[in-house]
Amino acid sequence: MVAHYVLGWAWRPSWLAGVALSTTSVAVVYAVMLELGFNQTTYGKAILAACFINDLGTVLALGMIFSPFTRKTLIFVAVSLLLFVVLPFVTRWFFERYGGRVSELETKYLLFLLFGLGGLAVWSGSEAVLPAYIIGMVLAGTVGKDHFLIRRLRTLTFGLLTPFYFIRAGSFVSVPVLIAAPLAFVALFFAKMGAKLVGLLPVVRAFGYSGHEGIYYSLMMSTGLTFGTISALFGLNHGIITQGQYSHLVATVIGSAVIPTAIANARFLPRHLLPEQERELQESSFGEPVGDLES
């Protein structure tokens, strides 16, 4: 609504802006939870699960609103559904038969699935991240048991693939456009943060997270990065938005990744929920005794 009525964008670019800014950054939240040790707690796992569901809804909305429904779409859906049914059984057999070898066949197998279904999605006019997300859900029980494989995939993703993606996404941003119309960034940023926090805070508190816990939960859920830029890049590649609109969306998404995370960790970090070892590290960083935190 802000994009259409305040910035004067047409309806289709405004819809895409709404989808792009509705995302939560699983990558940012996962990195923060992992670094602080929250991933070992029920609190941190709840935040990660909520971020995952939020982005799944975003990806589905992106596909249903903007993807063309043609014969190619039917082929993509049929092949995907078939694979999603058989993948847990095939993957379990493949890992038992060929896992643990120096050639890293498990990693190659997963990359083959991701690139194969991603290519099929692009061919059908949909977004490649949709099958990747569902593959993650389907194979969570199999892949999640191998902690060494998870570490290798994390190294591959964060160390190699993600930087190349953001270099490509950033290369389409027009800095002169951002400088010429900075109020568009301000309007989109506060629209995203306001809509997120107004919806999140009451719900989070209804589930028993009050005080700093609730505010921290809501701020982390208000972040955005990977899926926001994916949605914006999808819109640019399909002619839904212009380069100027893309630039403002990406700038807003990056701002929402940095600012809420910085505020949450600086002002509202619920250190009493950290695991014992992490609390001791926080003691040396913040100068607060562990005894006070536990009380």
PDB file of N, CA, C and O in Angstrom, residues 158-197:
ATOM      1  N   PHE A 158      27.971 -20.542   2.750  1.00  0.00           N
ATOM      2  CA  PHE A 158      28.363 -19.219   3.219  1.00  0.00           C
ATOM      3  C   PHE A 158      29.724 -18.792   2.683  1.00  0.00           C
ATOM      4  O   PHE A 158      29.975 -17.604   2.504  1.00  0.00           O
ATOM      5  N   GLY A 159      30.584 -19.755   2.433  1.00  0.00           N
ATOM      6  CA  GLY A 159      31.934 -19.405   1.994  1.00  0.00           C
ATOM      7  C   GLY A 159      32.081 -19.194   0.506  1.00  0.00           C
ATOM      8  O   GLY A 159      32.929 -18.416   0.058  1.00  0.00           O
ATOM      9  N   LEU A 160      31.257 -19.876  -0.308  1.00  0.00           N
ATOM     10  CA  LEU A 160      31.447 -19.818  -1.757  1.00  0.00           C
ATOM     11  C   LEU A 160      30.214 -19.312  -2.500  1.00  0.00           C
ATOM     12  O   LEU A 160      30.287 -18.318  -3.226  1.00  0.00           O
ATOM     13  N   LEU A 161      29.065 -19.966  -2.323  1.00  0.00           N
ATOM     14  CA  LEU A 161      27.912 -19.672  -3.164  1.00  0.00           C
ATOM     15  C   LEU A 161      27.249 -18.337  -2.822  1.00  0.00           C
ATOM     16  O   LEU A 161      26.923 -17.547  -3.716  1.00  0.00           O
ATOM     17  N   THR A 162      27.030 -18.066  -1.525  1.00  0.00           N
ATOM     18  CA  THR A 162      26.322 -16.852  -1.130  1.00  0.00           C
ATOM     19  C   THR A 162      27.024 -15.574  -1.568  1.00  0.00           C
ATOM     20  O   THR A 162      26.367 -14.659  -2.078  1.00  0.00           O
ATOM     21  N   PRO A 163      28.364 -15.448  -1.391  1.00  0.00           N
ATOM     22  CA  PRO A 163      29.020 -14.212  -1.857  1.00  0.00           C
ATOM     23  C   PRO A 163      28.816 -13.948  -3.343  1.00  0.00           C
ATOM     24  O   PRO A 163      28.590 -12.795  -3.743  1.00  0.00           O
ATOM     25  N   PHE A 164      28.873 -14.984  -4.179  1.00  0.00           N
ATOM     26  CA  PHE A 164      28.678 -14.781  -5.615  1.00  0.00           C
ATOM     27  C   PHE A 164      27.259 -14.302  -5.911  1.00  0.00           C
ATOM     28  O   PHE A 164      27.048 -13.457  -6.789  1.00  0.00           O
ATOM     29  N   TYR A 165      26.293 -14.848  -5.174  1.00  0.00           N
ATOM     30  CA  TYR A 165      24.915 -14.412  -5.398  1.00  0.00           C
ATOM     31  C   TYR A 165      24.754 -12.928  -5.069  1.00  0.00           C
ATOM     32  O   TYR A 165      24.149 -12.167  -5.836  1.00  0.00           O
ATOM     33  N   PHE A 166      25.292 -12.504  -3.919  1.00  0.00           N
ATOM     34  CA  PHE A 166      25.112 -11.111  -3.524  1.00  0.00           C
ATOM     35  C   PHE A 166      25.918 -10.154  -4.416  1.00  0.00           C
ATOM     36  O   PHE A 166      25.515  -9.006  -4.605  1.00  0.00           O
ATOM     37  N   ILE A 167      27.031 -10.616  -4.955  1.00  0.00           N
ATOM     38  CA  ILE A 167      27.769  -9.794  -5.923  1.00  0.00           C
ATOM     39  C   ILE A 167      26.900  -9.552  -7.152  1.00  0.00           C
ATOM     40  O   ILE A 167      26.803  -8.426  -7.672  1.00  0.00           O
ATOM     41  N   ARG A 168      26.241 -10.611  -7.625  1.00  0.00           N
ATOM     42  CA  ARG A 168      25.367 -10.468  -8.792  1.00  0.00           C
ATOM     43  C   ARG A 168      24.169  -9.586  -8.467  1.00  0.00           C
ATOM     44  O   ARG A 168      23.797  -8.699  -9.259  1.00  0.00           O
ATOM     45  N   ALA A 169      23.534  -9.816  -7.321  1.00  0.00           N
ATOM     46  CA  ALA A 169      22.356  -9.026  -6.959  1.00  0.00           C
ATOM     47  C   ALA A 169      22.723  -7.557  -6.769  1.00  0.00           C
ATOM     48  O   ALA A 169      21.975  -6.658  -7.167  1.00  0.00           O
ATOM     49  N   GLY A 170      23.889  -7.307  -6.193  1.00  0.00           N
ATOM     50  CA  GLY A 170      24.309  -5.926  -5.958  1.00  0.00           C
ATOM     51  C   GLY A 170      24.720  -5.196  -7.216  1.00  0.00           C
ATOM     52  O   GLY A 170      24.659  -3.963  -7.275  1.00  0.00           O
ATOM     53  N   SER A 171      25.125  -5.943  -8.235  1.00  0.00           N
ATOM     54  CA  SER A 171      25.581  -5.300  -9.467  1.00  0.00           C
ATOM     55  C   SER A 171      24.446  -4.600 -10.213  1.00  0.00           C
ATOM     56  O   SER A 171      24.700  -3.738 -11.054  1.00  0.00           O
ATOM     57  N   PHE A 172      23.188  -4.938  -9.913  1.00  0.00           N
ATOM     58  CA  PHE A 172      22.047  -4.303 -10.577  1.00  0.00           C
ATOM     59  C   PHE A 172      21.536  -3.079  -9.826  1.00  0.00           C
ATOM     60  O   PHE A 172      20.618  -2.407 -10.305  1.00  0.00           O
ATOM     61  N   VAL A 173      22.089  -2.791  -8.651  1.00  0.00           N
ATOM     62  CA  VAL A 173      21.645  -1.644  -7.862  1.00  0.00           C
ATOM     63  C   VAL A 173      22.227  -0.364  -8.449  1.00  0.00           C
ATOM     64  O   VAL A 173      23.425  -0.282  -8.727  1.00  0.00           O
ATOM     65  N   SER A 174      21.387   0.636  -8.619  1.00  0.00           N
ATOM     66  CA  SER A 174      21.816   1.937  -9.145  1.00  0.00           C
ATOM     67  C   SER A 174      21.979   2.908  -7.984  1.00  0.00           C
ATOM     68  O   SER A 174      20.984   3.356  -7.390  1.00  0.00           O
ATOM     69  N   VAL A 175      23.212   3.232  -7.647  1.00  0.00           N
ATOM     70  CA  VAL A 175      23.482   4.167  -6.548  1.00  0.00           C
ATOM     71  C   VAL A 175      22.946   5.563  -6.853  1.00  0.00           C
ATOM     72  O   VAL A 175      22.383   6.217  -5.962  1.00  0.00           O
ATOM     73  N   PRO A 176      23.101   6.084  -8.088  1.00  0.00           N
ATOM     74  CA  PRO A 176      22.526   7.414  -8.369  1.00  0.00           C
ATOM     75  C   PRO A 176      21.022   7.494  -8.117  1.00  0.00           C
ATOM     76  O   PRO A 176      20.518   8.531  -7.668  1.00  0.00           O
ATOM     77  N   VAL A 177      20.300   6.414  -8.382  1.00  0.00           N
ATOM     78  CA  VAL A 177      18.859   6.396  -8.118  1.00  0.00           C
ATOM     79  C   VAL A 177      18.587   6.513  -6.624  1.00  0.00           C
ATOM     80  O   VAL A 177      17.680   7.241  -6.189  1.00  0.00           O
ATOM     81  N   LEU A 178      19.376   5.812  -5.808  1.00  0.00           N
ATOM     82  CA  LEU A 178      19.201   5.867  -4.359  1.00  0.00           C
ATOM     83  C   LEU A 178      19.507   7.260  -3.822  1.00  0.00           C
ATOM     84  O   LEU A 178      18.808   7.767  -2.938  1.00  0.00           O
ATOM     85  N   ILE A 179      20.542   7.881  -4.373  1.00  0.00           N
ATOM     86  CA  ILE A 179      20.914   9.227  -3.925  1.00  0.00           C
ATOM     87  C   ILE A 179      19.853  10.242  -4.346  1.00  0.00           C
ATOM     88  O   ILE A 179      19.538  11.181  -3.609  1.00  0.00           O
ATOM     89  N   ALA A 180      19.275  10.041  -5.522  1.00  0.00           N
ATOM     90  CA  ALA A 180      18.291  10.996  -6.044  1.00  0.00           C
ATOM     91  C   ALA A 180      16.966  10.938  -5.283  1.00  0.00           C
ATOM     92  O   ALA A 180      16.257  11.948  -5.203  1.00  0.00           O
ATOM     93  N   ALA A 181      16.618   9.765  -4.753  1.00  0.00           N
ATOM     94  CA  ALA A 181      15.324   9.625  -4.062  1.00  0.00           C
ATOM     95  C   ALA A 181      15.497   8.857  -2.752  1.00  0.00           C
ATOM     96  O   ALA A 181      15.012   7.725  -2.613  1.00  0.00           O
ATOM     97  N   PRO A 182      16.166   9.453  -1.773  1.00  0.00           N
ATOM     98  CA  PRO A 182      16.391   8.729  -0.507  1.00  0.00           C
ATOM     99  C   PRO A 182      15.115   8.515   0.301  1.00  0.00           C
ATOM    100  O   PRO A 182      15.034   7.585   1.101  1.00  0.00           O
ATOM    101  N   LEU A 183      14.086   9.375   0.101  1.00  0.00           N
ATOM    102  CA  LEU A 183      12.859   9.238   0.883  1.00  0.00           C
ATOM    103  C   LEU A 183      12.095   7.964   0.516  1.00  0.00           C
ATOM    104  O   LEU A 183      11.316   7.455   1.330  1.00  0.00           O
ATOM    105  N   ALA A 184      12.317   7.451  -0.707  1.00  0.00           N
ATOM    106  CA  ALA A 184      11.674   6.192  -1.076  1.00  0.00           C
ATOM    107  C   ALA A 184      12.204   5.055  -0.202  1.00  0.00           C
ATOM    108  O   ALA A 184      11.427   4.198   0.255  1.00  0.00           O
ATOM    109  N   PHE A 185      13.510   5.054   0.036  1.00  0.00           N
ATOM    110  CA  PHE A 185      14.102   4.048   0.930  1.00  0.00           C
ATOM    111  C   PHE A 185      13.537   4.192   2.337  1.00  0.00           C
ATOM    112  O   PHE A 185      13.167   3.198   2.984  1.00  0.00           O
ATOM    113  N   VAL A 186      13.439   5.427   2.831  1.00  0.00           N
ATOM    114  CA  VAL A 186      12.924   5.672   4.178  1.00  0.00           C
ATOM    115  C   VAL A 186      11.488   5.182   4.301  1.00  0.00           C
ATOM    116  O   VAL A 186      11.110   4.520   5.275  1.00  0.00           O
ATOM    117  N   ALA A 187      10.661   5.497   3.288  1.00  0.00           N
ATOM    118  CA  ALA A 187       9.254   5.092   3.328  1.00  0.00           C
ATOM    119  C   ALA A 187       9.118   3.575   3.327  1.00  0.00           C
ATOM    120  O   ALA A 187       8.337   3.007   4.119  1.00  0.00           O
ATOM    121  N   LEU A 188       9.876   2.890   2.469  1.00  0.00           N
ATOM    122  CA  LEU A 188       9.783   1.433   2.399  1.00  0.00           C
ATOM    123  C   LEU A 188      10.320   0.784   3.670  1.00  0.00           C
ATOM    124  O   LEU A 188       9.750  -0.195   4.168  1.00  0.00           O
ATOM    125  N   PHE A 189      11.409   1.327   4.206  1.00  0.00           N
ATOM    126  CA  PHE A 189      12.010   0.731   5.407  1.00  0.00           C
ATOM    127  C   PHE A 189      11.050   0.813   6.592  1.00  0.00           C
ATOM    128  O   PHE A 189      10.818  -0.179   7.295  1.00  0.00           O
ATOM    129  N   PHE A 190      10.478   1.985   6.821  1.00  0.00           N
ATOM    130  CA  PHE A 190       9.586   2.124   7.972  1.00  0.00           C
ATOM    131  C   PHE A 190       8.261   1.396   7.742  1.00  0.00           C
ATOM    132  O   PHE A 190       7.621   0.954   8.699  1.00  0.00           O
ATOM    133  N   ALA A 191       7.855   1.267   6.470  1.00  0.00           N
ATOM    134  CA  ALA A 191       6.662   0.468   6.188  1.00  0.00           C
ATOM    135  C   ALA A 191       6.907  -0.994   6.548  1.00  0.00           C
ATOM    136  O   ALA A 191       6.047  -1.648   7.157  1.00  0.00           O
ATOM    137  N   LYS A 192       8.075  -1.518   6.165  1.00  0.00           N
ATOM    138  CA  LYS A 192       8.407  -2.913   6.482  1.00  0.00           C
ATOM    139  C   LYS A 192       8.505  -3.127   7.988  1.00  0.00           C
ATOM    140  O   LYS A 192       7.880  -4.031   8.548  1.00  0.00           O
ATOM    141  N   MET A 193       9.277  -2.268   8.671  1.00  0.00           N
ATOM    142  CA  MET A 193       9.497  -2.452  10.097  1.00  0.00           C
ATOM    143  C   MET A 193       8.201  -2.253  10.877  1.00  0.00           C
ATOM    144  O   MET A 193       7.895  -2.999  11.814  1.00  0.00           O
ATOM    145  N   GLY A 194       7.410  -1.231  10.485  1.00  0.00           N
ATOM    146  CA  GLY A 194       6.161  -0.981  11.193  1.00  0.00           C
ATOM    147  C   GLY A 194       5.176  -2.125  11.049  1.00  0.00           C
ATOM    148  O   GLY A 194       4.580  -2.592  12.033  1.00  0.00           O
ATOM    149  N   ALA A 195       5.009  -2.607   9.803  1.00  0.00           N
ATOM    150  CA  ALA A 195       4.076  -3.709   9.570  1.00  0.00           C
ATOM    151  C   ALA A 195       4.517  -4.975  10.296  1.00  0.00           C
ATOM    152  O   ALA A 195       3.686  -5.702  10.869  1.00  0.00           O
ATOM    153  N   LYS A 196       5.809  -5.242  10.269  1.00  0.00           N
ATOM    154  CA  LYS A 196       6.317  -6.440  10.941  1.00  0.00           C
ATOM    155  C   LYS A 196       6.098  -6.365  12.458  1.00  0.00           C
ATOM    156  O   LYS A 196       5.563  -7.294  13.072  1.00  0.00           O
ATOM    157  N   LEU A 197       6.506  -5.263  13.073  1.00  0.00           N
ATOM    158  CA  LEU A 197       6.456  -5.169  14.530  1.00  0.00           C
ATOM    159  C   LEU A 197       5.018  -5.086  15.039  1.00  0.00           C
ATOM    160  O   LEU A 197       4.696  -5.666  16.085  1.00  0.00           O
TER     161      LEU A 197
END
